[in-house]
PDB file of C-alpha atoms and ligand atoms in Angstrom:
ATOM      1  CA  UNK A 114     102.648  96.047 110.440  1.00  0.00           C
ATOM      2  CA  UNK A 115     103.997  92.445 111.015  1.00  0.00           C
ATOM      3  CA  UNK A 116     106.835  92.995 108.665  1.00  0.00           C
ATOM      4  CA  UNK A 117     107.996  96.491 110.212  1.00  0.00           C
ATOM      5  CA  UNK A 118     108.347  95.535 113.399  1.00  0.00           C
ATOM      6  CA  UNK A 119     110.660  92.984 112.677  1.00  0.00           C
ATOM      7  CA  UNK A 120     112.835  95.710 111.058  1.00  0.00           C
ATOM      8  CA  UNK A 121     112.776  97.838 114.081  1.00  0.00           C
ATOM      9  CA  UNK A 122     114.038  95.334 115.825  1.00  0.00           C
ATOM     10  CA  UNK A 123     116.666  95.176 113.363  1.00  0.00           C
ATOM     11  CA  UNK A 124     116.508  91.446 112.791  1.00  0.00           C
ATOM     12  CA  UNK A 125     116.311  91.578 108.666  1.00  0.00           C
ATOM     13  CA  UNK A 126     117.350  88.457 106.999  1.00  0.00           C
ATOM     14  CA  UNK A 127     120.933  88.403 105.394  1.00  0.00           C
ATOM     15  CA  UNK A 128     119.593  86.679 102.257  1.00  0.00           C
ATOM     16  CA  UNK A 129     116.900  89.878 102.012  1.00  0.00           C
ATOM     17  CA  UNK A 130     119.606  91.737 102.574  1.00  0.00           C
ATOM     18  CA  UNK A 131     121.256  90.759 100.198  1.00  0.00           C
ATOM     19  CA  UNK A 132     118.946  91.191  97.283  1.00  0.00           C
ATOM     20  CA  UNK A 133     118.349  95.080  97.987  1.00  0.00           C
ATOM     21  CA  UNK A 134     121.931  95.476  97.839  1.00  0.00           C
ATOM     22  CA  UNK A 135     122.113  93.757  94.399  1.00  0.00           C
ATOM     23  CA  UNK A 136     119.614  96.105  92.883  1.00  0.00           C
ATOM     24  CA  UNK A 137     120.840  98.928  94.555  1.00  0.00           C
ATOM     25  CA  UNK A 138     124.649  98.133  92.844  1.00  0.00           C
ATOM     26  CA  UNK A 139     122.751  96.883  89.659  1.00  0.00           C
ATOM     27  CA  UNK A 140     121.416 100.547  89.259  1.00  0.00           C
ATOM     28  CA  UNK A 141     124.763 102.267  89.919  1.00  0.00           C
ATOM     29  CA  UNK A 142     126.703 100.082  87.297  1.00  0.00           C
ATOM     30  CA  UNK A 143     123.748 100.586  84.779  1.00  0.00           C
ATOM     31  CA  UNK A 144     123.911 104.456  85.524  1.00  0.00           C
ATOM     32  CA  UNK A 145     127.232 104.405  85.128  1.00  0.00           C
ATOM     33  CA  UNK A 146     127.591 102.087  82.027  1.00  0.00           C
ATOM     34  CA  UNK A 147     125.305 104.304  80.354  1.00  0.00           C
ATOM     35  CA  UNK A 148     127.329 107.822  81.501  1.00  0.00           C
ATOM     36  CA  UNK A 149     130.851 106.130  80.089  1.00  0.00           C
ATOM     37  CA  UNK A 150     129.052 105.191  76.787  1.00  0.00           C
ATOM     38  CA  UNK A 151     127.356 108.489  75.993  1.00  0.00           C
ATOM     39  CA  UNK A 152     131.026 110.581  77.511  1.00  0.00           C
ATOM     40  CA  UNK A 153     133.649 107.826  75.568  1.00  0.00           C
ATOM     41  CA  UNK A 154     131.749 107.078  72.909  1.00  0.00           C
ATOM     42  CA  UNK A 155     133.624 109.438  69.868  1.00  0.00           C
ATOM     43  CA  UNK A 156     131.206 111.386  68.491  1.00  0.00           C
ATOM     44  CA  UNK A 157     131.567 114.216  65.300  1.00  0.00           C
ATOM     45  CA  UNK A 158     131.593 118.000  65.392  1.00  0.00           C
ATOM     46  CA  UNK A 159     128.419 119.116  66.671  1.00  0.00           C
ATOM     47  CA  UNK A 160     127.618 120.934  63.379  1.00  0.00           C
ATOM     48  CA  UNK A 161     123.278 120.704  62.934  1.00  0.00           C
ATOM     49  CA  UNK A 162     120.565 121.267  64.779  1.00  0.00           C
ATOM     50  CA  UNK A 163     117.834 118.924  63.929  1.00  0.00           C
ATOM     51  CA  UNK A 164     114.057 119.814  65.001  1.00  0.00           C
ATOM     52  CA  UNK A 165     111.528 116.868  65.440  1.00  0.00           C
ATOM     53  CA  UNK A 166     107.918 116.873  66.134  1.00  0.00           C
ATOM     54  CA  UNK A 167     106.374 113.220  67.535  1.00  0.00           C
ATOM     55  CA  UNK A 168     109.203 112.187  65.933  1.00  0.00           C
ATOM     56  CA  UNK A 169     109.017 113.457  62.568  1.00  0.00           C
ATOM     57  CA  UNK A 170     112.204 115.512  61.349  1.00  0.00           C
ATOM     58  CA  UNK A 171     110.301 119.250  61.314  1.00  0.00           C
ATOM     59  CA  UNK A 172     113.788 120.192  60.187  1.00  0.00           C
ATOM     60  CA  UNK A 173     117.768 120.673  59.873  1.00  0.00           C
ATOM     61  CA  UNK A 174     119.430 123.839  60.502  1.00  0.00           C
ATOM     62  CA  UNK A 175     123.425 124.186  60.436  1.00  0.00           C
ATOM     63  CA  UNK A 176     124.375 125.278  63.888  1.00  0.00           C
ATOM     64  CA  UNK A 177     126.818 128.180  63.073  1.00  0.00           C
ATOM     65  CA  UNK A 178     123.783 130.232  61.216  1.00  0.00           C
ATOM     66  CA  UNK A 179     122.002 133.008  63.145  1.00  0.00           C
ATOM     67  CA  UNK A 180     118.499 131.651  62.688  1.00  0.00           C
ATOM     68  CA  UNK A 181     115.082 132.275  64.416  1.00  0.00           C
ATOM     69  CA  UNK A 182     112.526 129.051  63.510  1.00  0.00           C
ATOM     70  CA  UNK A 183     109.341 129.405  64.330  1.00  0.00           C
ATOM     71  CA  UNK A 184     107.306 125.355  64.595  1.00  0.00           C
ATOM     72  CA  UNK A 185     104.173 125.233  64.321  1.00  0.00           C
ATOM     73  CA  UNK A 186     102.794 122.090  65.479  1.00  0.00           C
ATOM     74  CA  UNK A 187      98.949 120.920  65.816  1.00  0.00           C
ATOM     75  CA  UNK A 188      98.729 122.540  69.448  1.00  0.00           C
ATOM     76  CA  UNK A 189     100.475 125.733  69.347  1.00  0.00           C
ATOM     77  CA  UNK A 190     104.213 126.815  68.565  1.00  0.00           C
ATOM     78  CA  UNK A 191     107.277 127.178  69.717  1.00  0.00           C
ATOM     79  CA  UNK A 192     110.633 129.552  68.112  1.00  0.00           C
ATOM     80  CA  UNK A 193     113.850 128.258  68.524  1.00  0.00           C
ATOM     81  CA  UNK A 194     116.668 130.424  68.281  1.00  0.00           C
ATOM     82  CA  UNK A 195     120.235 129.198  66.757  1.00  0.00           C
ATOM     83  CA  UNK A 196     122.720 132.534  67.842  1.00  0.00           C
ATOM     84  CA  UNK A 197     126.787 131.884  67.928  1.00  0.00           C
ATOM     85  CA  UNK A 198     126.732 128.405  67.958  1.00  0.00           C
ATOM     86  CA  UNK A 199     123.976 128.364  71.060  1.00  0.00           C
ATOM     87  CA  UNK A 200     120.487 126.701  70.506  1.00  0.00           C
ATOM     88  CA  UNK A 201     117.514 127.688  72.738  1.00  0.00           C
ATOM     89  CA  UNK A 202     113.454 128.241  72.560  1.00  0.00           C
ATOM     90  CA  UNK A 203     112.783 131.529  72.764  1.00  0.00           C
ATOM     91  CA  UNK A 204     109.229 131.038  72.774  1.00  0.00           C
ATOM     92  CA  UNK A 205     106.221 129.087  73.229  1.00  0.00           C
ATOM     93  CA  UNK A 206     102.696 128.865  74.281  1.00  0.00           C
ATOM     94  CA  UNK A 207     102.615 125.297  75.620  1.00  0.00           C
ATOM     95  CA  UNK A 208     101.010 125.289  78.789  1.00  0.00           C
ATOM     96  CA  UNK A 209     104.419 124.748  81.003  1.00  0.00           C
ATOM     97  CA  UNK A 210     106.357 126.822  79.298  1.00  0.00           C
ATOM     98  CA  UNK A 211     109.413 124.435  80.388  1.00  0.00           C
ATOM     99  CA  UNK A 212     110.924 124.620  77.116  1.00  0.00           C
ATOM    100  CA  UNK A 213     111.728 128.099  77.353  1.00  0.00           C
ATOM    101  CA  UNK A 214     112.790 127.847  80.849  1.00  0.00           C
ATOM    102  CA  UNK A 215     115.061 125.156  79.923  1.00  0.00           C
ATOM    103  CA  UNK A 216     119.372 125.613  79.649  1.00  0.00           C
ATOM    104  CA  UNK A 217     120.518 126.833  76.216  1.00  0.00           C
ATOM    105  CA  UNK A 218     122.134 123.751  74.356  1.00  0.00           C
ATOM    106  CA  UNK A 219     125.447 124.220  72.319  1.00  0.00           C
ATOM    107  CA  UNK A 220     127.075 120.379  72.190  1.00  0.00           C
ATOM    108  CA  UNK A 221     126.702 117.168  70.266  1.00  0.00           C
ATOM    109  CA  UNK A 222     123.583 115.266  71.535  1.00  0.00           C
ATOM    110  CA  UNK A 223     122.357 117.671  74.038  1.00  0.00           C
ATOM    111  CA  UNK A 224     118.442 118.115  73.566  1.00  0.00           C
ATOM    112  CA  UNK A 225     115.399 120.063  74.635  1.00  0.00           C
ATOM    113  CA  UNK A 226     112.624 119.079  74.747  1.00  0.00           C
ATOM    114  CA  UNK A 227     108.612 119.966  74.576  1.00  0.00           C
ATOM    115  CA  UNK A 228     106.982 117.672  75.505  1.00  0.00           C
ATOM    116  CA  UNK A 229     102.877 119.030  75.253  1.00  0.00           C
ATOM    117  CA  UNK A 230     104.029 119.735  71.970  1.00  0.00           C
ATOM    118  CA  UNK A 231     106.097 116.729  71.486  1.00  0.00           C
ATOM    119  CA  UNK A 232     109.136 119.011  70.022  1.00  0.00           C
ATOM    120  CA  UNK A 233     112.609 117.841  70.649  1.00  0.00           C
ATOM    121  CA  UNK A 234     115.163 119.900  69.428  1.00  0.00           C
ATOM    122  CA  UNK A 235     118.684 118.282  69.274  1.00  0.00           C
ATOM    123  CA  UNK A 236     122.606 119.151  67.916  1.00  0.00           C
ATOM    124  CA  UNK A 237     123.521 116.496  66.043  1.00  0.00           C
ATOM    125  CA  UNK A 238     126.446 115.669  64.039  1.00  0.00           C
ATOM    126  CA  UNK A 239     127.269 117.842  61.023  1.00  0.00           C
ATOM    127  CA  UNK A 240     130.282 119.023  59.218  1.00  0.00           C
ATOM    128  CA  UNK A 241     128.798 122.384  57.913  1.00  0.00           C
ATOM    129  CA  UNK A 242     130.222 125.615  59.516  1.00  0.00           C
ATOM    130  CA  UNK A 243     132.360 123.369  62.081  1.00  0.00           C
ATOM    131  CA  UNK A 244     135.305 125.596  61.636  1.00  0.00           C
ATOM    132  CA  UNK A 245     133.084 128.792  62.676  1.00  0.00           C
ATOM    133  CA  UNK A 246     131.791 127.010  65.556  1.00  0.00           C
ATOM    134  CA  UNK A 247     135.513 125.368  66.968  1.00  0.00           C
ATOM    135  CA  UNK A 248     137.088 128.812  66.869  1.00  0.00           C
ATOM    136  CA  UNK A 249     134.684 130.370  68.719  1.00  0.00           C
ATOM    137  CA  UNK A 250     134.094 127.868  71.354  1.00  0.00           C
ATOM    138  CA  UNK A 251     137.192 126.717  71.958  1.00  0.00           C
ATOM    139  CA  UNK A 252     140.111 129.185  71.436  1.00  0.00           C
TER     140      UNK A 252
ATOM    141  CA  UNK B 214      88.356 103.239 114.332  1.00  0.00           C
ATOM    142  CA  UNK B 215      87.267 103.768 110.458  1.00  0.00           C
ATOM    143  CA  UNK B 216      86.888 107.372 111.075  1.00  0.00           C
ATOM    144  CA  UNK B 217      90.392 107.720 112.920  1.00  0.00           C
ATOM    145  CA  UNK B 218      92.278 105.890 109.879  1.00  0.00           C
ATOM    146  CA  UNK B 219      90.120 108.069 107.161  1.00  0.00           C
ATOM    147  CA  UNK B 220      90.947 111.249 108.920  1.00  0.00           C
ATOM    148  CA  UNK B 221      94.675 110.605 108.761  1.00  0.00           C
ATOM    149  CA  UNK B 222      94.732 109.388 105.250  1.00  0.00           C
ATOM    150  CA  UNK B 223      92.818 112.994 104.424  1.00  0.00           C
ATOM    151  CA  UNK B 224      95.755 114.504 106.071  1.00  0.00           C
ATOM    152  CA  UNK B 225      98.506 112.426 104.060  1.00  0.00           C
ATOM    153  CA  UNK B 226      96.845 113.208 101.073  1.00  0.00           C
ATOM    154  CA  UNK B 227      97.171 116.766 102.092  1.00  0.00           C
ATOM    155  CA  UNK B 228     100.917 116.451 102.779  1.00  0.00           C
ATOM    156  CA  UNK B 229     101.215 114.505  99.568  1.00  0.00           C
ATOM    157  CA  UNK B 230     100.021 117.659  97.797  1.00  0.00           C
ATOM    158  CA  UNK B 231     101.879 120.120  99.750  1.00  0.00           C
ATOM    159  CA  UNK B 232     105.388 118.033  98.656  1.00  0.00           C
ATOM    160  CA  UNK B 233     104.037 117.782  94.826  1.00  0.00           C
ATOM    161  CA  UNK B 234     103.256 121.864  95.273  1.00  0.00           C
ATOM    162  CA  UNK B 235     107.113 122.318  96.291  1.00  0.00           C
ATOM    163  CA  UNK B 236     107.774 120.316  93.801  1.00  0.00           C
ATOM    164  CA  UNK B 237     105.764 122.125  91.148  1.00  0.00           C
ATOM    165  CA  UNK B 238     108.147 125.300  92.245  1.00  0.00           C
ATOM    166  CA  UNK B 239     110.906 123.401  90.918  1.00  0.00           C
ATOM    167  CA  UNK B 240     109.984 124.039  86.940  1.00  0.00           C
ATOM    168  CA  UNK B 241     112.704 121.316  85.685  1.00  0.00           C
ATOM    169  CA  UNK B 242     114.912 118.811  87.084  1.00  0.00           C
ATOM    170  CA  UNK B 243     118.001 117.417  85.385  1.00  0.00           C
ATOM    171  CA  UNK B 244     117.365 119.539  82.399  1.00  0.00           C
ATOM    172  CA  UNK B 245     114.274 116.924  81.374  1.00  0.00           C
ATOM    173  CA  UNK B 246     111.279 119.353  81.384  1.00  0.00           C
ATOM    174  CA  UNK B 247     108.101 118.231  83.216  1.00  0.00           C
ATOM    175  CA  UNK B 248     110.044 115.571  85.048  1.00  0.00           C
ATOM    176  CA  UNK B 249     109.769 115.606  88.791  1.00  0.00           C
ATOM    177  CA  UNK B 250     111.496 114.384  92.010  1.00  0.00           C
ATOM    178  CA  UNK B 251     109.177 112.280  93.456  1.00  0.00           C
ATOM    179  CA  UNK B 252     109.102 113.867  96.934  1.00  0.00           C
ATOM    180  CA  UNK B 253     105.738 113.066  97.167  1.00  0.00           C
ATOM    181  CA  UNK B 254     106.677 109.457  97.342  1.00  0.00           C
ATOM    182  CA  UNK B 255     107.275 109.941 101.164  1.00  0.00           C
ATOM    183  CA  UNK B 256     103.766 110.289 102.118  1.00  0.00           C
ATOM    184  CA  UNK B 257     103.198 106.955  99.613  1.00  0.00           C
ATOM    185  CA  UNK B 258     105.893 104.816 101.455  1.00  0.00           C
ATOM    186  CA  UNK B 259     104.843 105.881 104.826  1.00  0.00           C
ATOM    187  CA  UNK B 260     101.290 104.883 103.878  1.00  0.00           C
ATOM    188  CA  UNK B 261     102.310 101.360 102.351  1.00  0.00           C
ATOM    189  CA  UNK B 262     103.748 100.456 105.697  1.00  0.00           C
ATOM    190  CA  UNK B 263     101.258 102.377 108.171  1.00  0.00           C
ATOM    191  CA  UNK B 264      98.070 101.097 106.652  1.00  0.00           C
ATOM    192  CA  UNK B 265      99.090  99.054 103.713  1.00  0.00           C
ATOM    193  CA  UNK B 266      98.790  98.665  99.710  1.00  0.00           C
ATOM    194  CA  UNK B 267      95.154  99.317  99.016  1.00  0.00           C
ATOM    195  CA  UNK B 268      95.050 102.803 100.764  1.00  0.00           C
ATOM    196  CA  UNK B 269      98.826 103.521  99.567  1.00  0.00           C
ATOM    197  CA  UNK B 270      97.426 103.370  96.078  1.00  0.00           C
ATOM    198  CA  UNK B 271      94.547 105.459  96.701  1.00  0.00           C
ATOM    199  CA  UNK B 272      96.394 108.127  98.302  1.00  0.00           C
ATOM    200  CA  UNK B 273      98.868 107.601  94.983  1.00  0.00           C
ATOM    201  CA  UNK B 274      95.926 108.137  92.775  1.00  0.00           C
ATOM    202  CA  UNK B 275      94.285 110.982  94.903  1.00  0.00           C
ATOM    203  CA  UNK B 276      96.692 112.923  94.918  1.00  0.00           C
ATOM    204  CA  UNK B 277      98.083 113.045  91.529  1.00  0.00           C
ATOM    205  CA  UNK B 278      94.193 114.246  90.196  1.00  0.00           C
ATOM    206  CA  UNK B 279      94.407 117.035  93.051  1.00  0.00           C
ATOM    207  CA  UNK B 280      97.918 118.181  92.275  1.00  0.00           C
ATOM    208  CA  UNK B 281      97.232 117.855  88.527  1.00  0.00           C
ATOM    209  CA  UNK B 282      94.099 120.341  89.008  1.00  0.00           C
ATOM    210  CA  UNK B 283      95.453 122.603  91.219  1.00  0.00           C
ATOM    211  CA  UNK B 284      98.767 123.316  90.041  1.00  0.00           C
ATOM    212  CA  UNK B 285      99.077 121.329  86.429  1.00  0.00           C
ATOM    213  CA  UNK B 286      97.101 120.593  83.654  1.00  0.00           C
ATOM    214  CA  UNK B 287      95.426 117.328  81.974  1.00  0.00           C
ATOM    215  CA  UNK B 288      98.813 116.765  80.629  1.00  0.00           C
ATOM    216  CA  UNK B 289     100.922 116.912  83.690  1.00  0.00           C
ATOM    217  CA  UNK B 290      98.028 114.259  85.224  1.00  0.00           C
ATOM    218  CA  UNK B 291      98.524 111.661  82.730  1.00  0.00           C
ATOM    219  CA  UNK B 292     102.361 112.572  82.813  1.00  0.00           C
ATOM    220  CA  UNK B 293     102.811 111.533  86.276  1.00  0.00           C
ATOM    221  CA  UNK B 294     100.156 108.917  86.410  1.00  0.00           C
ATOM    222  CA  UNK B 295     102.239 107.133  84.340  1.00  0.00           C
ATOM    223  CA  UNK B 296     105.392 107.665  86.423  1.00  0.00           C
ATOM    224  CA  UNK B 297     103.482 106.455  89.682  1.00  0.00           C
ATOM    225  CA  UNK B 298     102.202 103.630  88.265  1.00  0.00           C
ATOM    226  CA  UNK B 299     105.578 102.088  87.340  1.00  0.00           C
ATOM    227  CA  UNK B 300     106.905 102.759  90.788  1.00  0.00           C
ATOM    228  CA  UNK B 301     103.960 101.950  92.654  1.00  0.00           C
ATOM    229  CA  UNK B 302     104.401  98.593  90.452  1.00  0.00           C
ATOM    230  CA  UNK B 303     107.554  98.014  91.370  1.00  0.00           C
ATOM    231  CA  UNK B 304     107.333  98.866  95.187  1.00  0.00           C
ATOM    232  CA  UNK B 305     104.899  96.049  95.257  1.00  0.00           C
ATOM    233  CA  UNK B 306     107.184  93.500  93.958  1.00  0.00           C
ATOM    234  CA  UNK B 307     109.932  94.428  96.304  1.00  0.00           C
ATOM    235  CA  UNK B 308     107.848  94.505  99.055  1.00  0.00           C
ATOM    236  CA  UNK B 309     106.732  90.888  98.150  1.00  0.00           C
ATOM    237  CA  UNK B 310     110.327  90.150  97.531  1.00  0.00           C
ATOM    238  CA  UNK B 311     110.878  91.607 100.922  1.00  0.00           C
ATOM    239  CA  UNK B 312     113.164  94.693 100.805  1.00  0.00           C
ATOM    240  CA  UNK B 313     113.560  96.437 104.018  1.00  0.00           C
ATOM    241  CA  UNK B 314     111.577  99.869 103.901  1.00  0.00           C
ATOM    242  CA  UNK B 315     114.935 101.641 101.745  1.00  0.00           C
ATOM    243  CA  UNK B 316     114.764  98.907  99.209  1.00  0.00           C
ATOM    244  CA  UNK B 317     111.086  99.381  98.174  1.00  0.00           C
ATOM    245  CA  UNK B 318     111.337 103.395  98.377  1.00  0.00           C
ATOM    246  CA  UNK B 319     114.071 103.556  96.506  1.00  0.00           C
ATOM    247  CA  UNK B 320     113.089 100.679  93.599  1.00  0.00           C
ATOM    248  CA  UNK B 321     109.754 103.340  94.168  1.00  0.00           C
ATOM    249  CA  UNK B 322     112.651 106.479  93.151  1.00  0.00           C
ATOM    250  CA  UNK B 323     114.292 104.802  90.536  1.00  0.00           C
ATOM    251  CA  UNK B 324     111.384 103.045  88.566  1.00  0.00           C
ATOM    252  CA  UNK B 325     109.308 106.449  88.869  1.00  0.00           C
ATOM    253  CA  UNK B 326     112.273 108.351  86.943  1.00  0.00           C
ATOM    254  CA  UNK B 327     112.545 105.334  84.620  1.00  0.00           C
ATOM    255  CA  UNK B 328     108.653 105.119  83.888  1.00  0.00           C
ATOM    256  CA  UNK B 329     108.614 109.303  83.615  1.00  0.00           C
ATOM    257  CA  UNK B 330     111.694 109.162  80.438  1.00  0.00           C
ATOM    258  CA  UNK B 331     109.884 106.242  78.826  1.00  0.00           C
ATOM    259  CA  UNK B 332     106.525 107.955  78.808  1.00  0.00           C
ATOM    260  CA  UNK B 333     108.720 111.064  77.742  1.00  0.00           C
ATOM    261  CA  UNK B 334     110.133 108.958  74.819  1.00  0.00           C
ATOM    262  CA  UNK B 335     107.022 107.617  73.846  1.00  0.00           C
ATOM    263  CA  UNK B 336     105.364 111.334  74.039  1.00  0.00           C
ATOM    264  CA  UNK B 337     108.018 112.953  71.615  1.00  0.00           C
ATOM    265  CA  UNK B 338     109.007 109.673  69.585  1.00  0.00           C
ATOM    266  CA  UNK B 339     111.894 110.615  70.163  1.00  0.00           C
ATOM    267  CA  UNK B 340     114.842 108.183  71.947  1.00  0.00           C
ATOM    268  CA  UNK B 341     117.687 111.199  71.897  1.00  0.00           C
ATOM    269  CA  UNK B 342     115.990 112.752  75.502  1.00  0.00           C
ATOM    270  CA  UNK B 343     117.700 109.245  76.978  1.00  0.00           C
ATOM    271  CA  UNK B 344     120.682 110.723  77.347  1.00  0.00           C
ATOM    272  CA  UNK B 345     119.137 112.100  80.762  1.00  0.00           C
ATOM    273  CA  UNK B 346     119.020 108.367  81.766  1.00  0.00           C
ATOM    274  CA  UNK B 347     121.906 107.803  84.061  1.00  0.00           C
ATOM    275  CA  UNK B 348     121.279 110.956  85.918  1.00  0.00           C
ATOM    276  CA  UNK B 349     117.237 109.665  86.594  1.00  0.00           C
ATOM    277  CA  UNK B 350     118.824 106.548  87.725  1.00  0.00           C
ATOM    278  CA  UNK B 351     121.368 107.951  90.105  1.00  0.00           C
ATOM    279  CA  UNK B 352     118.751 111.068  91.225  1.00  0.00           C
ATOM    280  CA  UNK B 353     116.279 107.977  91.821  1.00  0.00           C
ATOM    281  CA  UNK B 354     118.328 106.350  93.904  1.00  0.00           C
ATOM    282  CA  UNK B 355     119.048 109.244  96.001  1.00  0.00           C
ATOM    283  CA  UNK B 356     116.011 110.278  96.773  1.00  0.00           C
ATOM    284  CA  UNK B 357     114.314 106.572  97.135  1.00  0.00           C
ATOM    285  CA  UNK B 358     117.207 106.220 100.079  1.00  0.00           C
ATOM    286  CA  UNK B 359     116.347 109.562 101.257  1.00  0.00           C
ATOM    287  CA  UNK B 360     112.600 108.668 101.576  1.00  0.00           C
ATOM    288  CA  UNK B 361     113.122 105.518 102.975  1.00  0.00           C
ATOM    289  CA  UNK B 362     114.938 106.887 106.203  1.00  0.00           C
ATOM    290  CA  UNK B 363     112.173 109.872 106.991  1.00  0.00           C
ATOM    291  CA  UNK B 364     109.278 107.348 106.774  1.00  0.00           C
ATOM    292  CA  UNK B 365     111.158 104.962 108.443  1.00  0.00           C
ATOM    293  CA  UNK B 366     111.881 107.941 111.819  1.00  0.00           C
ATOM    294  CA  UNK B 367     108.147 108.590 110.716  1.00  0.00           C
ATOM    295  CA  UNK B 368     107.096 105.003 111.448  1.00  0.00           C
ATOM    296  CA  UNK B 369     108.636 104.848 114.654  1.00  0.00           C
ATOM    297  CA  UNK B 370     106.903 107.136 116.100  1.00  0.00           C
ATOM    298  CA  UNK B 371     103.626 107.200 114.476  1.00  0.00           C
ATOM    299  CA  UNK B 372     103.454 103.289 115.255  1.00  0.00           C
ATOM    300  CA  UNK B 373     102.874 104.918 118.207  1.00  0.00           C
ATOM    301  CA  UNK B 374     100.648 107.570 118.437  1.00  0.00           C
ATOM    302  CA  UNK B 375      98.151 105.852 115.413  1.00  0.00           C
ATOM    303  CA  UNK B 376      98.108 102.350 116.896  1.00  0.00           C
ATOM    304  CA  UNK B 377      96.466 103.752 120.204  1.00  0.00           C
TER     305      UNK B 377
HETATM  306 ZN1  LIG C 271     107.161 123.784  75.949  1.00  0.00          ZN
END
């Protein structure tokens, strides 16, 4: 209690001070240092969907098909759908069911993820069908 | 005396499990699935400084097992074990480094959204999911600071009503 009463009395050391303000603008730069790579950094056509399980590739699917992939992984499954250049899971039986739940994905690096069944299903660079997938999304 | 202080860590486990339950109502956060807040940090914070490290961390431990079997799964224990062992970790060394009250919550906010993505990582084997990482830094931080001022209003007053 020693140390909280001092506070209250608001009688905290500069130097203390100090430090909590150099981790607290240590975090921001990092956060942000890591944003402006991942925005800035150029990055291909988002062109393949790639499908890993514990970090094996499960498989590579070219984003502008109209696919339905079922995974079947050691602990259940999950079906991911690839429809107009839009990735999502469809289904599952994991016990969250957060995959499912989870935003649709449609650009370079975005991800979603399962994580009781250690699925990660990412767009990744790819030239295949990139025409397809540019007029539609961006004109 | 004994009896007093048990009682009242009973009921901050409680409200520890009432803010993981809201939580739980929250399915995802940031787009990272199974990845939480942390609002249940307050009653952790408030506990460090009422009554101090030991009972913090049992409160910590207590009720991450409850939450886990009432509203999770095996999985969702372990998850966020891991995720309250970092920050608890690292709310100890800034308390021994001497942060004020906002400095240890929110090292507490950031580190637990750091140790949840590299348990994440580790789960799927998968480093792409990073790309959530300055948002779980930035959310940490936000939250830590927003901890640290309602325990420190809490302490004020409960210094007392608990020291009587
Ligand atoms: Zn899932």
């Amino acid at each position: 209690m020693a140390d909280l009463s001092k506070e209250f009395e608001g009688s905290i050391h500069l130097k203390y001070r100090k430090r909590e303000i150099i981790f607290v603008v240590t975090v921001l730069v990092l956060a942000l240092i890591w944003f402006a790579v991942q925005k800035y950094l150029p990055t291909g056509n988002a062109g393949e969907v790639q499908i890993t399980v514990g970090g094996e590739i499960y498989g590579t699917y070219s984003l502008s098909e109209e696919k339905e992939i079922p995974i079947r992984v050691e602990n259940g499954y999950n079906i991911v759908s690839i429809s107009n250049g839009v990735v999502r899971v469809t289904e599952a039986d994991c016990p969250d069911l957060l995959c499912v739940k989870m935003h649709s994905i449609s650009k370079e690096n975005q991800a979603i993820c399962c994580l009781p069944h250690r699925v990660v299903v990412r767009i990744i660079e790819g030239n295949e069908g990139e025409e397809d997938w540019i007029d539609s999304e961006t004109y | 005396m004994n009896t007093r202080k048990n009682v009242i860590l009973a009921l901050l486990t409680t409200t520890a499990l009432m803010l993981s339950y809201i939580e739980s109502l929250i399915p995802f956060f940031l787009g990272v699935p199974g990845m939480k807040l942390g609002l249940a940090n307050l009653a952790v914070v408030f506990c460090i400084y009422q009554f101090g490290l030991k009972e913090a961390a049992l409160l910590n431990f207590m009720r991450i097992v409850l939450s886990g079997l009432l509203f999770g799964n095996m999985f969702s224990i372990l998850f966020s074990l891991s995720g309250a062992a970092v920050s608890f970790a690292a709310m100890v060394i800034c308390k021994k480094i001497r942060f004020s009250i906002y400095g240890v919550s929110i090292s507490g906010g950031v580190f637990h959204n750091i140790g949840q993505l590299l348990v994440a990582i580790f789960i799927v084997q998968n480093v792409s999911i990073s790309i959530y990482g300055p948002f779980l830094l930035i959310s940490g931080l936000i939250t830590g600071a927003f901890i640290g001022y309602i325990s420190k209003t809490l302490l004020k007053y409960s210094d007392r009503i608990l020291r009587k």
